[in-house]
Short mmCIF file of N, CA and C in Angstrom, two decimals:
data_model
loop_
_atom_site.label_atom_id
_atom_site.label_comp_id
_atom_site.label_asym_id
_atom_site.label_seq_id
_atom_site.Cartn_x
_atom_site.Cartn_y
_atom_site.Cartn_z
N UNK A 487 43.91 87.78 19.23
CA UNK A 487 43.27 87.93 20.52
C UNK A 487 42.46 86.99 20.23
N UNK A 488 42.42 86.49 19.47
CA UNK A 488 41.79 84.96 19.38
C UNK A 488 41.54 84.26 20.37
N UNK A 489 43.07 83.94 20.48
CA UNK A 489 43.01 83.14 21.65
C UNK A 489 43.26 83.34 22.83
N UNK A 490 43.11 84.71 23.34
CA UNK A 490 42.66 85.43 24.33
C UNK A 490 41.32 85.82 24.12
N UNK A 491 40.36 85.30 23.93
CA UNK A 491 38.71 85.20 23.87
C UNK A 491 39.09 83.93 24.19
N UNK A 492 39.16 83.16 23.86
CA UNK A 492 39.96 81.64 24.11
C UNK A 492 39.55 80.83 25.60
N UNK A 493 40.74 81.41 25.85
CA UNK A 493 41.05 82.36 27.32
C UNK A 493 40.54 82.03 28.50
N UNK A 494 39.07 83.64 27.79
CA UNK A 494 38.47 83.58 28.83
C UNK A 494 36.87 83.24 28.55
N UNK A 495 36.90 83.00 27.56
CA UNK A 495 36.03 81.64 28.10
C UNK A 495 35.64 80.48 28.34
N UNK A 496 37.01 79.91 27.79
CA UNK A 496 37.76 79.01 29.07
C UNK A 496 37.39 79.09 30.23
N UNK A 497 37.53 80.22 31.18
CA UNK A 497 38.53 81.55 32.41
C UNK A 497 36.75 80.91 32.51
N UNK A 498 35.91 81.85 32.44
CA UNK A 498 34.46 81.45 31.88
C UNK A 498 33.89 80.60 32.69
N UNK A 499 33.95 79.19 31.85
CA UNK A 499 33.42 78.31 32.15
C UNK A 499 33.64 77.51 32.91
N UNK A 500 35.11 77.33 33.27
CA UNK A 500 35.41 77.59 34.62
C UNK A 500 35.38 77.57 35.83
N UNK A 501 34.51 78.99 35.85
CA UNK A 501 33.88 79.72 37.29
C UNK A 501 32.77 79.38 37.70
N UNK A 502 32.08 79.11 35.34
CA UNK A 502 31.45 78.75 35.97
C UNK A 502 30.39 77.77 36.18
N UNK A 503 31.42 76.06 36.76
CA UNK A 503 31.15 75.47 36.39
C UNK A 503 31.37 75.65 37.94
N UNK A 504 32.98 75.73 38.52
CA UNK A 504 32.92 76.13 40.18
C UNK A 504 31.93 76.44 40.88
N UNK A 505 31.30 77.38 40.11
CA UNK A 505 30.25 78.07 40.24
C UNK A 505 29.28 77.16 41.07
N UNK A 506 28.66 76.57 40.55
CA UNK A 506 26.98 75.34 39.51
C UNK A 506 28.18 75.35 40.95
N UNK A 507 29.50 73.48 40.91
CA UNK A 507 28.57 72.60 41.86
C UNK A 507 29.30 73.72 43.49
N UNK A 508 30.16 74.92 43.74
CA UNK A 508 29.56 75.51 45.27
C UNK A 508 28.42 75.41 45.22
N UNK A 509 27.03 75.29 44.47
CA UNK A 509 26.39 76.02 44.60
C UNK A 509 24.78 74.80 44.70
N UNK A 510 25.26 73.62 43.90
CA UNK A 510 25.15 72.13 44.64
C UNK A 510 25.52 72.11 45.68
N UNK A 511 26.97 72.02 46.31
CA UNK A 511 27.91 71.68 47.59
C UNK A 511 26.65 71.98 48.71
N UNK A 512 26.87 73.66 48.43
CA UNK A 512 26.19 74.72 49.06
C UNK A 512 24.56 73.42 49.98
N UNK A 513 24.00 73.74 48.74
CA UNK A 513 21.97 72.84 48.83
C UNK A 513 22.53 71.84 49.71
N UNK A 514 23.47 70.18 48.98
CA UNK A 514 23.97 69.05 49.98
C UNK A 514 24.32 69.22 50.70
N UNK A 515 24.74 70.66 51.52
CA UNK A 515 25.59 70.61 52.83
C UNK A 515 23.77 71.52 53.51
N UNK A 516 22.72 71.89 53.59
CA UNK A 516 22.40 72.76 54.37
C UNK A 516 21.03 71.69 54.25
N UNK A 517 20.55 70.77 52.65
CA UNK A 517 19.91 70.08 53.43
C UNK A 517 19.77 68.82 53.79
N UNK A 518 22.16 68.51 54.34
CA UNK A 518 21.79 67.60 55.22
C UNK A 518 21.41 67.95 56.47
N UNK A 519 21.53 69.13 56.65
CA UNK A 519 21.67 69.68 58.14
C UNK A 519 20.00 70.02 58.57
N UNK A 520 19.39 69.94 58.06
CA UNK A 520 18.64 70.37 58.03
C UNK A 520 17.08 69.28 58.20
N UNK A 521 17.29 67.88 57.85
CA UNK A 521 17.04 66.51 58.12
C UNK A 521 17.93 65.71 58.94
N UNK A 522 19.37 66.11 59.82
CA UNK A 522 20.04 66.22 60.89
C UNK A 522 19.29 66.63 61.47
N UNK A 523 19.07 67.71 62.35
CA UNK A 523 18.10 69.16 62.66
C UNK A 523 17.38 68.38 62.82
N UNK A 524 16.17 67.50 61.69
CA UNK A 524 14.83 67.34 62.35
C UNK A 524 14.67 66.29 62.90
N UNK A 525 15.79 65.05 63.41
CA UNK A 525 15.50 63.76 63.11
C UNK A 525 16.69 63.71 64.55
N UNK A 526 17.23 64.84 64.76
CA UNK A 526 17.73 65.06 66.64
C UNK A 526 16.64 65.77 66.83
N UNK A 527 16.31 67.20 66.92
CA UNK A 527 15.34 67.81 67.97
C UNK A 527 13.34 67.01 66.93
N UNK A 528 13.07 66.83 66.00
CA UNK A 528 12.15 66.83 66.26
C UNK A 528 10.93 65.42 65.36
N UNK A 529 12.09 65.15 65.01
CA UNK A 529 10.77 63.38 64.58
C UNK A 529 12.39 61.82 65.09
N UNK A 530 10.96 61.38 65.70
CA UNK A 530 12.78 59.90 65.68
C UNK A 530 12.22 58.65 65.63
N UNK A 531 12.95 57.22 64.67
CA UNK A 531 11.84 56.89 64.97
C UNK A 531 12.33 55.43 65.62
N UNK A 532 10.80 54.91 65.92
CA UNK A 532 11.64 53.89 67.52
C UNK A 532 10.68 52.50 66.46
N UNK A 533 11.13 51.28 66.80
CA UNK A 533 10.50 50.21 66.88
C UNK A 533 9.54 49.91 67.86
N UNK A 534 8.35 48.24 67.23
CA UNK A 534 7.73 48.56 67.63
C UNK A 534 7.99 46.84 68.67
N UNK A 535 8.64 46.89 70.00
CA UNK A 535 8.76 44.62 70.11
C UNK A 535 7.29 44.76 71.17
N UNK A 536 7.44 43.90 70.70
CA UNK A 536 6.19 43.18 71.79
C UNK A 536 4.71 42.63 70.70
N UNK A 537 3.68 42.32 71.39
CA UNK A 537 2.43 42.18 70.48
C UNK A 537 1.32 43.27 72.18
N UNK A 538 1.53 43.53 72.54
CA UNK A 538 0.82 45.02 73.67
C UNK A 538 0.11 45.58 73.33
N UNK A 539 0.72 46.27 71.49
CA UNK A 539 -0.77 46.98 71.32
C UNK A 539 -1.53 46.34 69.63
N UNK A 540 -0.66 44.21 69.44
CA UNK A 540 -2.06 44.67 68.71
C UNK A 540 -3.34 44.66 69.32
N UNK A 541 -4.88 44.65 67.77
CA UNK A 541 -4.52 44.82 66.83
C UNK A 541 -3.74 46.00 65.48
N UNK A 542 -3.65 46.87 66.75
CA UNK A 542 -3.38 48.73 65.65
C UNK A 542 -1.59 48.24 65.15
N UNK A 543 -1.25 47.94 65.70
CA UNK A 543 0.15 47.46 65.55
C UNK A 543 1.10 46.02 65.74
N UNK A 544 2.12 46.21 64.98
CA UNK A 544 2.28 44.95 65.42
C UNK A 544 3.20 44.56 65.56
N UNK A 545 4.92 43.92 66.11
CA UNK A 545 6.22 43.46 66.66
C UNK A 545 6.44 43.98 65.43
N UNK A 546 7.20 44.91 64.96
CA UNK A 546 9.22 45.46 64.25
C UNK A 546 7.84 46.07 63.16
N UNK A 547 6.74 46.63 63.24
CA UNK A 547 6.71 47.89 63.06
C UNK A 547 7.42 48.44 63.41
N UNK A 548 7.83 49.59 62.45
CA UNK A 548 7.95 51.14 62.59
C UNK A 548 7.71 52.27 62.27
N UNK A 549 7.81 53.27 63.41
CA UNK A 549 7.30 54.36 63.60
C UNK A 549 7.52 55.32 63.68
N UNK A 550 7.47 56.80 63.13
CA UNK A 550 8.22 57.12 63.57
C UNK A 550 6.54 58.52 63.85
N UNK A 551 7.60 58.36 65.02
CA UNK A 551 7.23 59.84 66.38
C UNK A 551 8.37 61.24 66.38
N UNK A 552 7.24 61.66 67.24
CA UNK A 552 7.96 63.45 67.83
C UNK A 552 7.15 63.74 68.34
N UNK A 553 7.68 65.16 69.39
CA UNK A 553 7.57 65.73 70.89
C UNK A 553 7.34 67.48 70.75
N UNK A 554 7.56 67.57 69.21
CA UNK A 554 7.10 68.65 69.34
C UNK A 554 5.76 69.78 69.37
N UNK A 555 6.49 69.63 70.43
CA UNK A 555 5.22 71.14 70.79
C UNK A 555 3.55 69.84 71.30
N UNK A 556 3.67 68.82 71.78
CA UNK A 556 3.47 68.43 72.11
C UNK A 556 2.70 68.44 73.51
N UNK A 557 1.05 67.73 74.17
CA UNK A 557 0.29 67.84 75.56
C UNK A 557 -0.36 66.46 74.82
N UNK A 558 0.12 65.82 75.31
CA UNK A 558 -0.86 63.99 75.69
C UNK A 558 -2.68 65.32 75.47
N UNK A 559 -2.98 63.81 74.60
CA UNK A 559 -4.46 64.20 75.29
C UNK A 559 -4.73 61.72 74.30
N UNK A 560 -6.54 62.42 75.55
CA UNK A 560 -7.06 61.05 75.28
C UNK A 560 -7.07 60.34 74.06
N UNK A 561 -6.31 59.08 74.00
CA UNK A 561 -6.44 58.48 72.73
C UNK A 561 -5.56 57.92 72.05
N UNK A 562 -4.79 59.26 71.81
CA UNK A 562 -3.03 59.28 71.07
C UNK A 562 -2.59 58.01 71.16
N UNK A 563 -2.08 58.05 70.69
CA UNK A 563 -0.51 56.38 70.78
C UNK A 563 0.37 56.78 71.43
N UNK A 564 1.17 57.26 72.17
CA UNK A 564 2.38 57.04 72.45
C UNK A 564 4.20 56.23 72.72
N UNK A 565 5.20 57.35 72.06
CA UNK A 565 6.48 55.72 73.04
C UNK A 565 7.04 56.57 74.13
N UNK A 566 6.86 55.88 75.29
CA UNK A 566 7.65 56.65 76.33
C UNK A 566 8.56 55.12 76.97
N UNK A 567 9.40 56.29 77.77
CA UNK A 567 10.31 54.69 78.27
C UNK A 567 10.13 55.06 80.53
N UNK A 568 10.79 54.52 81.53
CA UNK A 568 10.69 54.59 82.84
C UNK A 568 11.43 53.69 82.98
N UNK A 569 12.79 53.89 82.54
CA UNK A 569 14.01 53.53 83.76
C UNK A 569 13.21 51.53 84.95
N UNK A 570 12.55 52.99 86.10
CA UNK A 570 12.00 51.43 86.73
C UNK A 570 11.19 50.93 86.56
N UNK A 571 10.72 50.31 84.95
CA UNK A 571 10.12 49.72 84.43
C UNK A 571 10.70 49.65 83.82
N UNK A 572 11.25 49.66 82.61
CA UNK A 572 12.01 48.82 81.30
C UNK A 572 13.13 49.67 80.74
N UNK A 573 13.75 48.71 81.05
CA UNK A 573 15.14 50.09 80.09
C UNK A 573 14.26 50.85 77.97
N UNK A 574 13.86 49.29 77.31
CA UNK A 574 13.38 49.87 76.41
C UNK A 574 11.63 51.08 76.52
N UNK A 575 11.99 51.62 74.91
CA UNK A 575 10.73 52.65 75.02
C UNK A 575 9.82 51.32 74.68
N UNK A 576 8.69 51.29 74.73
CA UNK A 576 7.44 51.25 75.15
C UNK A 576 5.44 51.74 74.74
N UNK A 577 6.11 51.58 73.65
CA UNK A 577 4.10 52.09 73.15
C UNK A 577 3.62 51.21 73.69
N UNK A 578 2.22 52.87 74.11
CA UNK A 578 1.22 52.64 75.00
C UNK A 578 -0.11 53.59 74.03
N UNK A 579 -0.98 53.93 74.78
CA UNK A 579 -2.16 54.56 74.23
C UNK A 579 -2.51 55.54 75.21
N UNK A 580 -2.90 56.89 75.66
CA UNK A 580 -3.72 57.75 76.85
C UNK A 580 -4.55 56.82 76.86
N UNK A 581 -5.57 56.66 77.67
CA UNK A 581 -6.02 56.75 78.44
C UNK A 581 -7.25 57.54 79.14
N UNK A 582 -5.88 58.04 79.76
CA UNK A 582 -6.53 59.30 80.61
C UNK A 582 -5.52 60.60 80.72
N UNK A 583 -5.66 62.04 81.60
CA UNK A 583 -4.90 62.77 81.25
C UNK A 583 -4.77 63.13 83.14
N UNK A 584 -4.30 64.21 83.62
CA UNK A 584 -4.39 64.01 84.58
C UNK A 584 -5.34 64.99 84.63
N UNK A 585 -5.54 64.87 85.77
CA UNK A 585 -6.85 64.54 86.60
C UNK A 585 -8.82 64.18 86.37
N UNK A 586 -8.41 63.17 85.28
CA UNK A 586 -9.82 62.47 85.03
C UNK A 586 -9.44 61.38 86.32
N UNK A 587 -10.44 60.90 85.93
CA UNK A 587 -10.75 59.32 86.98
C UNK A 587 -10.85 58.38 85.19
N UNK A 588 -10.66 57.00 86.50
CA UNK A 588 -10.53 56.10 86.04
C UNK A 588 -10.90 55.11 86.64
N UNK A 589 -12.28 54.10 85.65
CA UNK A 589 -12.25 53.20 86.85
C UNK A 589 -12.40 51.78 85.14
N UNK A 590 -12.42 50.31 85.80
CA UNK A 590 -12.20 49.51 85.35
C UNK A 590 -13.06 48.39 85.32
N UNK A 591 -14.06 47.43 85.02
CA UNK A 591 -14.96 46.80 85.78
C UNK A 591 -14.86 45.18 85.11
N UNK A 592 -13.57 44.94 85.00
CA UNK A 592 -13.11 43.64 85.14
C UNK A 592 -13.97 42.32 85.01
N UNK A 593 -14.91 42.70 85.56
CA UNK A 593 -15.89 41.58 85.27
C UNK A 593 -16.46 41.70 83.04
N UNK A 594 -17.45 43.21 83.00
CA UNK A 594 -17.79 43.67 81.51
C UNK A 594 -16.14 43.86 80.92
N UNK A 595 -15.18 44.49 81.17
CA UNK A 595 -14.18 45.01 80.42
C UNK A 595 -14.85 46.28 79.70
N UNK A 596 -15.17 46.02 80.87
CA UNK A 596 -15.75 48.28 80.79
C UNK A 596 -14.62 49.13 81.11
N UNK A 597 -14.03 50.06 80.66
CA UNK A 597 -13.36 50.97 81.29
C UNK A 597 -13.74 52.69 80.74
N UNK A 598 -13.85 52.56 82.16
CA UNK A 598 -14.65 54.79 81.78
C UNK A 598 -13.86 55.38 81.99
N UNK A 599 -14.00 56.97 82.35
CA UNK A 599 -13.39 58.06 82.55
C UNK A 599 -14.40 59.03 82.44
N UNK A 600 -14.04 58.84 83.93
CA UNK A 600 -14.98 60.42 84.85
C UNK A 600 -16.42 59.79 83.59
N UNK A 601 -16.86 58.63 84.42
CA UNK A 601 -17.31 58.28 84.78
C UNK A 601 -18.71 58.18 83.25
N UNK A 602 -17.47 57.65 82.08
CA UNK A 602 -18.65 57.72 80.86
C UNK A 602 -17.41 56.39 80.09
N UNK A 603 -18.70 54.87 79.54
CA UNK A 603 -16.90 54.34 79.38
C UNK A 603 -17.24 54.74 78.16
N UNK A 604 -15.90 54.23 78.24
CA UNK A 604 -15.00 53.97 76.82
C UNK A 604 -15.85 53.74 75.65
N UNK A 605 -15.65 53.99 74.05
CA UNK A 605 -16.32 53.53 72.62
C UNK A 605 -14.45 52.90 72.21
N UNK A 606 -14.02 50.99 72.56
CA UNK A 606 -12.73 50.93 72.22
C UNK A 606 -12.31 49.67 70.91
N UNK A 607 -13.52 50.67 69.72
CA UNK A 607 -13.05 49.98 68.94
C UNK A 607 -11.46 49.28 68.86
N UNK A 608 -10.28 49.72 69.27
CA UNK A 608 -8.90 49.66 68.12
C UNK A 608 -8.32 49.26 69.28
N UNK A 609 -9.37 47.87 70.68
CA UNK A 609 -9.11 46.65 71.62
C UNK A 609 -8.75 45.42 70.81
N UNK A 610 -8.07 44.88 71.31
CA UNK A 610 -8.10 42.78 70.90
C UNK A 610 -9.73 41.90 71.49
N UNK A 611 -9.62 42.84 73.07
CA UNK A 611 -10.85 42.10 73.55
C UNK A 611 -10.80 43.39 75.04
N UNK A 612 -12.02 43.12 75.21
CA UNK A 612 -11.98 43.78 76.73
C UNK A 612 -11.04 43.85 77.51
N UNK A 613 -11.08 43.86 78.71
CA UNK A 613 -10.26 44.70 79.23
C UNK A 613 -10.30 43.20 81.13
N UNK A 614 -10.38 42.44 80.75
CA UNK A 614 -10.73 41.94 81.96
C UNK A 614 -9.06 41.68 83.35
N UNK A 615 -7.93 41.41 82.57
CA UNK A 615 -6.87 41.07 83.43
C UNK A 615 -6.84 42.41 84.78
N UNK A 616 -6.90 41.53 85.66
CA UNK A 616 -6.53 42.60 86.63
C UNK A 616 -4.91 42.21 87.22
N UNK A 617 -4.52 43.68 87.62
CA UNK A 617 -2.69 43.26 87.85
C UNK A 617 -2.74 44.33 89.52
N UNK A 618 -2.69 45.19 90.00
CA UNK A 618 -1.90 45.27 91.56
C UNK A 618 -2.88 46.73 91.82
N UNK A 619 -2.67 47.07 90.41
CA UNK A 619 -3.24 48.50 91.52
C UNK A 619 -4.75 48.50 91.38
N UNK A 620 -5.20 49.44 91.93
CA UNK A 620 -7.04 49.06 92.78
C UNK A 620 -7.60 50.06 91.75
N UNK A 621 -8.62 50.32 91.35
CA UNK A 621 -9.54 50.83 90.53
C UNK A 621 -11.35 51.42 91.87
N UNK A 622 -11.60 52.89 91.28
CA UNK A 622 -10.77 54.57 90.32
C UNK A 622 -9.27 54.97 90.73
N UNK A 623 -9.10 55.13 90.06
CA UNK A 623 -7.44 56.40 90.15
C UNK A 623 -7.88 57.26 89.33
N UNK A 624 -7.20 58.76 89.92
CA UNK A 624 -7.21 59.12 89.42
C UNK A 624 -6.14 59.82 89.14
N UNK A 625 -5.30 60.56 87.78
CA UNK A 625 -4.80 60.77 87.08
C UNK A 625 -3.95 61.63 88.47
N UNK A 626 -2.82 62.28 88.97
CA UNK A 626 -2.33 63.14 89.59
C UNK A 626 -1.56 64.10 88.69
N UNK A 627 -1.55 65.29 88.65
CA UNK A 627 -1.39 66.30 88.10
C UNK A 627 0.00 65.99 87.35
N UNK A 628 0.19 66.16 85.77
CA UNK A 628 1.54 65.65 85.09
C UNK A 628 1.59 64.91 85.32
N UNK A 629 0.43 64.00 84.59
CA UNK A 629 0.69 61.95 84.39
C UNK A 629 -0.11 62.22 83.40
N UNK A 630 -0.23 60.48 83.15
CA UNK A 630 -1.23 59.86 81.97
C UNK A 630 -1.02 58.44 82.38
N UNK A 631 -2.68 58.31 82.01
CA UNK A 631 -2.10 56.44 82.38
C UNK A 631 -2.36 55.48 80.89
N UNK A 632 -1.74 54.99 80.20
CA UNK A 632 -2.17 54.21 79.93
C UNK A 632 -1.88 52.79 79.94
N UNK A 633 -2.27 52.76 78.58
CA UNK A 633 -3.16 51.30 78.45
C UNK A 633 -2.79 50.30 77.17
N UNK A 634 -2.22 49.30 76.72
CA UNK A 634 -1.90 48.69 75.33
C UNK A 634 -3.75 48.07 75.53
N UNK A 635 -3.38 47.97 73.81
CA UNK A 635 -4.94 47.28 73.06
C UNK A 635 -5.09 46.98 72.96
N UNK A 636 -3.67 45.79 72.81
CA UNK A 636 -4.15 44.38 73.68
C UNK A 636 -4.47 43.50 75.18
N UNK A 637 -5.71 44.39 75.47
CA UNK A 637 -5.41 44.49 76.35
C UNK A 637 -4.88 43.87 78.00
N UNK A 638 -5.44 42.09 77.25
CA UNK A 638 -5.37 41.04 77.97
C UNK A 638 -3.85 40.87 78.24
N UNK A 639 -2.98 41.67 77.24
CA UNK A 639 -1.65 40.73 77.09
C UNK A 639 -0.66 42.36 77.15
N UNK A 640 -1.03 43.07 78.11
CA UNK A 640 -0.49 44.09 77.44
C UNK A 640 -0.51 44.80 79.79
N UNK A 641 1.69 44.67 80.29
CA UNK A 641 2.12 45.15 80.79
C UNK A 641 1.57 47.26 81.29
N UNK A 642 0.79 47.61 81.79
CA UNK A 642 0.68 49.06 81.28
C UNK A 642 0.25 49.57 83.14
N UNK A 643 -0.89 51.14 83.33
CA UNK A 643 -0.89 51.34 84.36
C UNK A 643 -1.86 51.23 85.49
N UNK A 644 -2.32 48.87 84.36
CA UNK A 644 -2.63 48.77 85.87
C UNK A 644 -1.36 47.42 86.79
N UNK A 645 -0.49 48.28 86.44
CA UNK A 645 0.20 47.19 86.40
C UNK A 645 1.46 48.05 86.87
N UNK A 646 1.39 48.24 89.03
CA UNK A 646 1.69 49.26 89.84
C UNK A 646 3.63 50.10 89.50
N UNK A 647 4.64 48.50 88.81
CA UNK A 647 5.44 49.58 89.29
C UNK A 647 5.71 50.59 86.99
N UNK A 648 4.06 49.93 86.50
CA UNK A 648 4.44 51.27 85.63
C UNK A 648 3.77 52.33 86.06
N UNK A 649 1.62 52.78 86.82
CA UNK A 649 1.27 52.93 87.36
C UNK A 649 1.47 54.44 86.66
N UNK A 650 0.87 55.05 87.14
CA UNK A 650 0.86 56.20 86.69
C UNK A 650 2.26 57.79 85.65
N UNK A 651 2.39 57.43 84.97
CA UNK A 651 3.12 57.23 83.70
C UNK A 651 3.66 58.58 83.69
N UNK A 652 4.81 59.25 84.56
CA UNK A 652 5.21 60.72 84.47
C UNK A 652 4.85 61.74 82.79
N UNK A 653 4.55 62.68 82.65
CA UNK A 653 4.88 62.97 81.24
C UNK A 653 6.01 63.42 80.10
N UNK A 654 7.14 63.85 81.89
CA UNK A 654 8.36 63.50 81.43
C UNK A 654 8.75 62.62 81.04
N UNK A 655 7.83 61.64 80.23
CA UNK A 655 8.85 60.51 80.27
C UNK A 655 8.01 60.23 79.19
N UNK A 656 7.57 60.66 77.95
CA UNK A 656 6.77 61.08 77.13
C UNK A 656 7.68 60.60 75.74
N UNK A 657 8.47 60.33 75.68
CA UNK A 657 10.03 60.26 73.51
C UNK A 657 8.95 61.32 72.63
N UNK A 658 7.52 60.76 72.32
CA UNK A 658 6.27 61.08 71.08
C UNK A 658 5.46 61.00 70.82
N UNK A 659 4.60 61.67 70.66
CA UNK A 659 3.61 60.28 69.49
C UNK A 659 3.88 60.63 68.29
N UNK A 660 2.86 58.93 68.32
CA UNK A 660 2.84 58.75 67.30
C UNK A 660 2.32 59.00 65.83
N UNK A 661 3.05 59.67 64.76
CA UNK A 661 2.70 60.52 63.42
C UNK A 661 1.70 59.79 62.80
N UNK A 662 3.03 58.60 62.67
CA UNK A 662 2.27 56.95 61.36
C UNK A 662 4.03 56.28 61.15
N UNK A 663 2.99 55.13 60.87
CA UNK A 663 4.00 53.18 60.62
C UNK A 663 4.45 53.87 59.23
N UNK A 664 6.25 53.75 59.19
CA UNK A 664 6.97 53.95 58.31
C UNK A 664 6.85 52.25 57.97
N UNK A 665 6.93 51.55 58.70
CA UNK A 665 7.63 49.17 57.99
C UNK A 665 6.62 49.05 58.68
N UNK A 666 6.25 48.11 57.44
CA UNK A 666 6.56 47.57 56.97
C UNK A 666 5.64 48.41 55.63
N UNK A 667 6.71 48.42 54.58
CA UNK A 667 6.80 49.61 53.71
C UNK A 667 4.79 49.60 53.13
N UNK A 668 3.94 48.03 53.17
CA UNK A 668 2.78 48.23 52.10
C UNK A 668 1.78 48.19 53.82
N UNK A 669 2.36 48.86 54.94
CA UNK A 669 0.83 49.24 55.92
C UNK A 669 1.87 50.91 56.39
N UNK A 670 2.38 51.16 55.79
CA UNK A 670 2.26 53.19 55.66
C UNK A 670 1.54 54.27 55.52
N UNK A 671 1.16 54.97 57.14
CA UNK A 671 0.04 55.50 57.35
C UNK A 671 0.08 55.29 58.92
N UNK A 672 -0.59 56.76 58.99
CA UNK A 672 -1.14 56.59 60.50
C UNK A 672 -1.98 55.96 60.94
N UNK A 673 -1.40 55.92 62.42
CA UNK A 673 -2.36 55.30 63.04
C UNK A 673 -3.41 56.16 63.91
N UNK A 674 -4.24 55.16 64.01
CA UNK A 674 -5.49 55.80 65.25
C UNK A 674 -5.94 54.93 66.30
#
């Protein structure tokens, strides 16, 4: 009788171990699936290349980006791609959205949207570099006008090859900087 109780106890322990192991495996598999789904459909990690967003972002910063339920708004920092302009994704700030009229006075460096001068505390210096787009410009439907924060060292919507950007080219809005580690946090 004792031997049978011992076997039953051992079988019970093995059963509990297998059940617990299965539970851990199942939890790990579900967690891994959720992480994969989030990164495939929800957020991406994209690196900054170049100096066009200084002082806000630096070359080699790593950014967490999302396009879930995103509608562009003025002031957002976005990642976009436009193969006819550049093959790799670029990071810029949304200055104007559809229907807005943008004007730039290259002598004073003032940028105005719908007649109101922007207070741009985030820029490196006033906008004095002119490319090939004439102003004022009205942003077409489903488009945005973007500029880098390092205005005089940024190729952006002032340059005809990029111009007004169709919102379908937006990869997503920058949620936060995740590298370098000492600068983790939101950016604005």
